[in-house]
XYZ file of C-alpha atoms in Angstrom:
260
model
C -9.598 -67.188 -85.218
C -7.383 -70.258 -85.257
C -9.389 -72.136 -87.890
C -8.959 -70.664 -91.334
C -11.683 -69.722 -93.770
C -10.788 -70.910 -97.274
C -12.128 -68.990 -100.244
C -10.921 -69.324 -103.798
C -7.887 -71.323 -102.690
C -6.743 -68.708 -100.146
C -7.061 -68.959 -96.373
C -8.389 -66.057 -94.312
C -8.400 -65.690 -90.540
C -11.408 -63.380 -90.386
C -14.874 -64.687 -91.184
C -16.303 -61.181 -91.447
C -16.444 -59.489 -94.860
C -17.328 -55.805 -95.035
C -18.348 -53.208 -97.606
C -17.351 -49.656 -98.415
C -20.649 -47.900 -99.130
C -22.719 -45.369 -97.168
C -19.905 -44.064 -94.954
C -19.792 -40.335 -94.229
C -16.127 -40.148 -95.221
C -13.142 -42.287 -96.191
C -11.461 -42.018 -92.784
C -14.478 -43.474 -90.980
C -14.687 -46.212 -93.587
C -11.063 -47.278 -93.145
C -11.186 -47.082 -89.347
C -14.300 -49.267 -89.349
C -12.638 -51.840 -91.590
C -9.651 -51.920 -89.258
C -11.915 -52.360 -86.218
C -13.799 -55.178 -87.929
C -10.661 -57.242 -88.466
C -11.921 -58.062 -91.963
C -9.466 -59.164 -94.618
C -11.908 -59.136 -97.553
C -13.529 -55.842 -98.527
C -16.186 -55.540 -101.211
C -16.535 -52.542 -103.538
C -19.464 -51.700 -105.842
C -17.758 -51.206 -109.201
C -20.657 -49.299 -110.750
C -20.670 -46.776 -107.903
C -16.965 -45.882 -107.781
C -15.338 -43.550 -110.298
C -11.918 -45.109 -110.768
C -10.667 -41.956 -112.488
C -11.691 -39.531 -109.741
C -9.458 -38.562 -106.820
C -11.928 -40.055 -104.336
C -11.872 -43.344 -106.241
C -8.076 -43.352 -106.307
C -7.927 -42.549 -102.591
C -10.327 -45.391 -101.792
C -8.366 -48.046 -103.659
C -5.067 -46.752 -102.281
C -6.439 -47.131 -98.741
C -7.665 -50.660 -99.511
C -4.298 -52.004 -100.655
C -3.778 -54.108 -97.481
C -7.016 -55.995 -98.112
C -8.316 -58.556 -100.556
C -10.672 -56.683 -102.862
C -14.003 -58.242 -103.753
C -15.541 -56.174 -106.572
C -19.303 -56.573 -106.767
C -21.941 -55.946 -109.404
C -24.349 -53.914 -107.262
C -26.699 -51.925 -109.468
C -26.867 -54.539 -112.228
C -30.316 -55.692 -113.364
C -29.308 -58.103 -116.129
C -26.880 -60.997 -116.443
C -25.181 -59.196 -119.332
C -24.454 -56.104 -117.235
C -23.139 -58.226 -114.362
C -20.746 -60.131 -116.631
C -19.494 -56.920 -118.222
C -18.954 -55.306 -114.816
C -16.920 -58.297 -113.624
C -14.730 -58.200 -116.711
C -14.130 -54.486 -116.255
C -13.246 -55.103 -112.599
C -10.708 -57.764 -113.570
C -9.052 -55.385 -116.028
C -9.050 -52.442 -113.614
C -8.127 -54.205 -110.381
C -6.328 -57.336 -111.533
C -8.560 -59.731 -109.619
C -10.790 -62.576 -110.742
C -12.548 -62.779 -107.351
C -16.022 -61.269 -107.810
C -19.320 -61.000 -105.997
C -22.189 -61.339 -108.451
C -25.552 -59.776 -107.719
C -28.287 -59.266 -110.272
C -31.236 -57.390 -108.822
C -34.707 -58.470 -109.872
C -36.849 -55.817 -108.206
C -35.997 -52.143 -107.745
C -38.117 -51.670 -104.617
C -37.227 -54.743 -102.575
C -33.773 -55.292 -104.139
C -34.413 -59.016 -104.078
C -31.993 -60.885 -106.368
C -32.994 -62.328 -109.725
C -31.876 -65.895 -109.115
C -32.267 -67.049 -112.718
C -30.241 -64.148 -114.118
C -27.630 -64.595 -111.390
C -27.213 -68.251 -112.339
C -26.879 -67.311 -116.009
C -24.173 -64.736 -115.238
C -22.306 -67.102 -112.920
C -22.142 -69.888 -115.491
C -20.543 -67.529 -118.016
C -18.122 -66.066 -115.491
C -16.977 -69.479 -114.223
C -16.206 -70.495 -117.824
C -14.230 -67.254 -118.137
C -12.004 -68.156 -115.187
C -13.565 -66.047 -112.447
C -13.834 -67.065 -108.800
C -17.523 -66.379 -108.339
C -19.438 -65.559 -105.165
C -23.146 -65.154 -106.007
C -25.617 -63.200 -103.878
C -29.015 -64.941 -103.999
C -32.172 -65.473 -101.985
C -32.150 -68.050 -99.192
C -33.321 -70.772 -101.580
C -31.669 -74.193 -101.261
C -32.480 -75.057 -104.902
C -30.663 -72.083 -106.452
C -27.748 -72.539 -104.055
C -27.345 -76.139 -105.205
C -27.517 -75.085 -108.862
C -24.824 -72.468 -108.262
C -22.629 -75.098 -106.638
C -23.097 -77.346 -109.680
C -22.214 -74.377 -111.914
C -18.781 -74.135 -110.286
C -19.149 -71.166 -107.939
C -16.630 -70.791 -105.115
C -19.279 -70.038 -102.465
C -22.944 -69.153 -102.103
C -24.179 -65.980 -100.423
C -27.837 -66.300 -99.390
C -29.473 -63.221 -97.901
C -30.470 -63.076 -94.257
C -33.040 -60.348 -95.034
C -33.457 -57.661 -97.717
C -30.401 -55.491 -98.421
C -29.957 -52.727 -95.861
C -33.089 -53.703 -93.921
C -31.372 -54.665 -90.673
C -34.072 -57.270 -90.042
C -31.585 -59.991 -89.171
C -31.848 -63.699 -89.989
C -35.474 -64.053 -91.089
C -35.396 -67.707 -92.132
C -32.835 -69.771 -90.207
C -34.509 -72.980 -91.360
C -33.723 -72.362 -95.024
C -30.127 -71.564 -94.087
C -29.905 -74.884 -92.238
C -31.137 -76.733 -95.329
C -28.613 -74.893 -97.511
C -25.838 -75.827 -95.085
C -26.892 -79.476 -95.276
C -27.148 -79.644 -99.056
C -24.267 -77.445 -100.247
C -20.627 -78.324 -99.704
C -19.383 -74.838 -100.625
C -18.720 -72.083 -98.079
C -21.999 -70.411 -97.111
C -21.720 -66.669 -96.482
C -24.760 -64.816 -95.166
C -25.030 -61.590 -97.124
C -27.483 -58.742 -96.451
C -29.956 -57.999 -93.697
C -27.729 -58.020 -90.616
C -28.670 -55.223 -88.213
C -26.991 -55.876 -84.883
C -24.226 -58.046 -83.533
C -26.550 -60.835 -82.389
C -27.690 -61.311 -86.017
C -24.114 -62.068 -87.038
C -23.699 -64.419 -84.093
C -26.878 -66.308 -85.036
C -25.667 -66.806 -88.598
C -22.394 -68.242 -87.348
C -24.086 -70.368 -84.682
C -26.172 -71.969 -87.432
C -22.913 -73.118 -89.022
C -22.423 -70.521 -91.762
C -18.832 -69.993 -92.809
C -18.837 -66.196 -92.830
C -20.977 -63.055 -92.829
C -20.833 -60.081 -95.206
C -22.286 -56.749 -94.170
C -22.148 -53.060 -94.959
C -25.133 -50.979 -93.820
C -25.191 -52.422 -90.292
C -21.756 -50.907 -89.710
C -21.785 -47.854 -91.997
C -25.247 -46.764 -90.838
C -24.593 -47.177 -87.114
C -24.302 -44.081 -84.919
C -20.740 -45.173 -84.151
C -19.494 -47.276 -87.088
C -16.132 -48.042 -85.459
C -17.690 -49.461 -82.301
C -20.251 -51.395 -84.343
C -17.495 -52.845 -86.540
C -15.696 -54.077 -83.437
C -18.951 -55.509 -82.076
C -19.520 -57.405 -85.325
C -15.993 -58.804 -85.195
C -16.586 -60.165 -81.700
C -20.041 -61.482 -82.631
C -18.717 -63.449 -85.600
C -15.945 -64.917 -83.468
C -18.338 -65.799 -80.636
C -20.833 -67.397 -83.012
C -18.118 -69.453 -84.662
C -16.809 -70.686 -81.312
C -20.345 -71.544 -80.164
C -20.948 -73.505 -83.362
C -17.748 -75.462 -82.842
C -18.465 -76.057 -79.150
C -21.894 -77.594 -79.756
C -24.907 -76.337 -77.831
C -26.853 -78.278 -75.214
C -30.127 -79.870 -76.292
C -33.076 -77.542 -75.591
C -35.601 -78.880 -73.051
C -39.153 -77.904 -72.217
C -38.670 -78.139 -68.444
C -35.998 -77.014 -66.032
C -32.898 -79.055 -65.331
C -30.922 -78.317 -62.174
C -27.402 -77.013 -62.731
C -26.155 -79.022 -59.752
C -26.754 -82.790 -59.478
C -29.404 -83.960 -57.007
C -27.519 -87.061 -55.880
C -25.300 -86.541 -52.873
C -27.111 -83.448 -51.658
C -26.221 -82.627 -48.031
C -29.321 -82.711 -45.888
C -29.826 -79.666 -43.587
C -29.165 -80.138 -39.880
C -32.432 -80.168 -37.970
C -32.389 -78.948 -34.371
C -34.402 -80.722 -31.626
């Protein structure tokens, strides 16, 4: 994409962010990331053993990318803050995705705890990307707290239900001046395109690619969908109408020749 996506003071060409969980093996994971064209890759710090060979292999393979450590598996603000600080020490990055889960069954985020963690992390010099529900109020509060972006969900994590509430996303886009990254719920390529058509700045996904029958093909599909949605958003759609409108103008129509 010609227009850059700015996050934390750095410009990225790709508006697709991808994860590293649920893949059958490391090779498939890396090939999918390559096919996606993503430049930012998120890693769940509480689910990777940095001291194991598999953990070392993963981070060695991710060297070409910008790492976005996340706090998946945290249920309190305290745990999320601690995980981010450990990630900064281990990986040398202050760019973090903060998620504090409020319900074990639905995996919906705890917005209040997320806000609490983000305020502390911003004061500590982190570039914070919070994962929250599609609530315009919490997104505005996170902007006021100094976050670098907001990441409202499209649908529950791993559900593949797509963009369930485009109207809330539109309100968030109107009220928040930060980058808006749809995170969670994408199932197929058209979901990613819809998010971008609405005007979102980027899309983050993991299960939609990792859980596909062919993750490499799906990663490529998502890349194209994000690009198409972005171009459509920039182009500006026609106004929807209730009734038909002829593609060709009526004026100047050549009348048929009538024989005697």
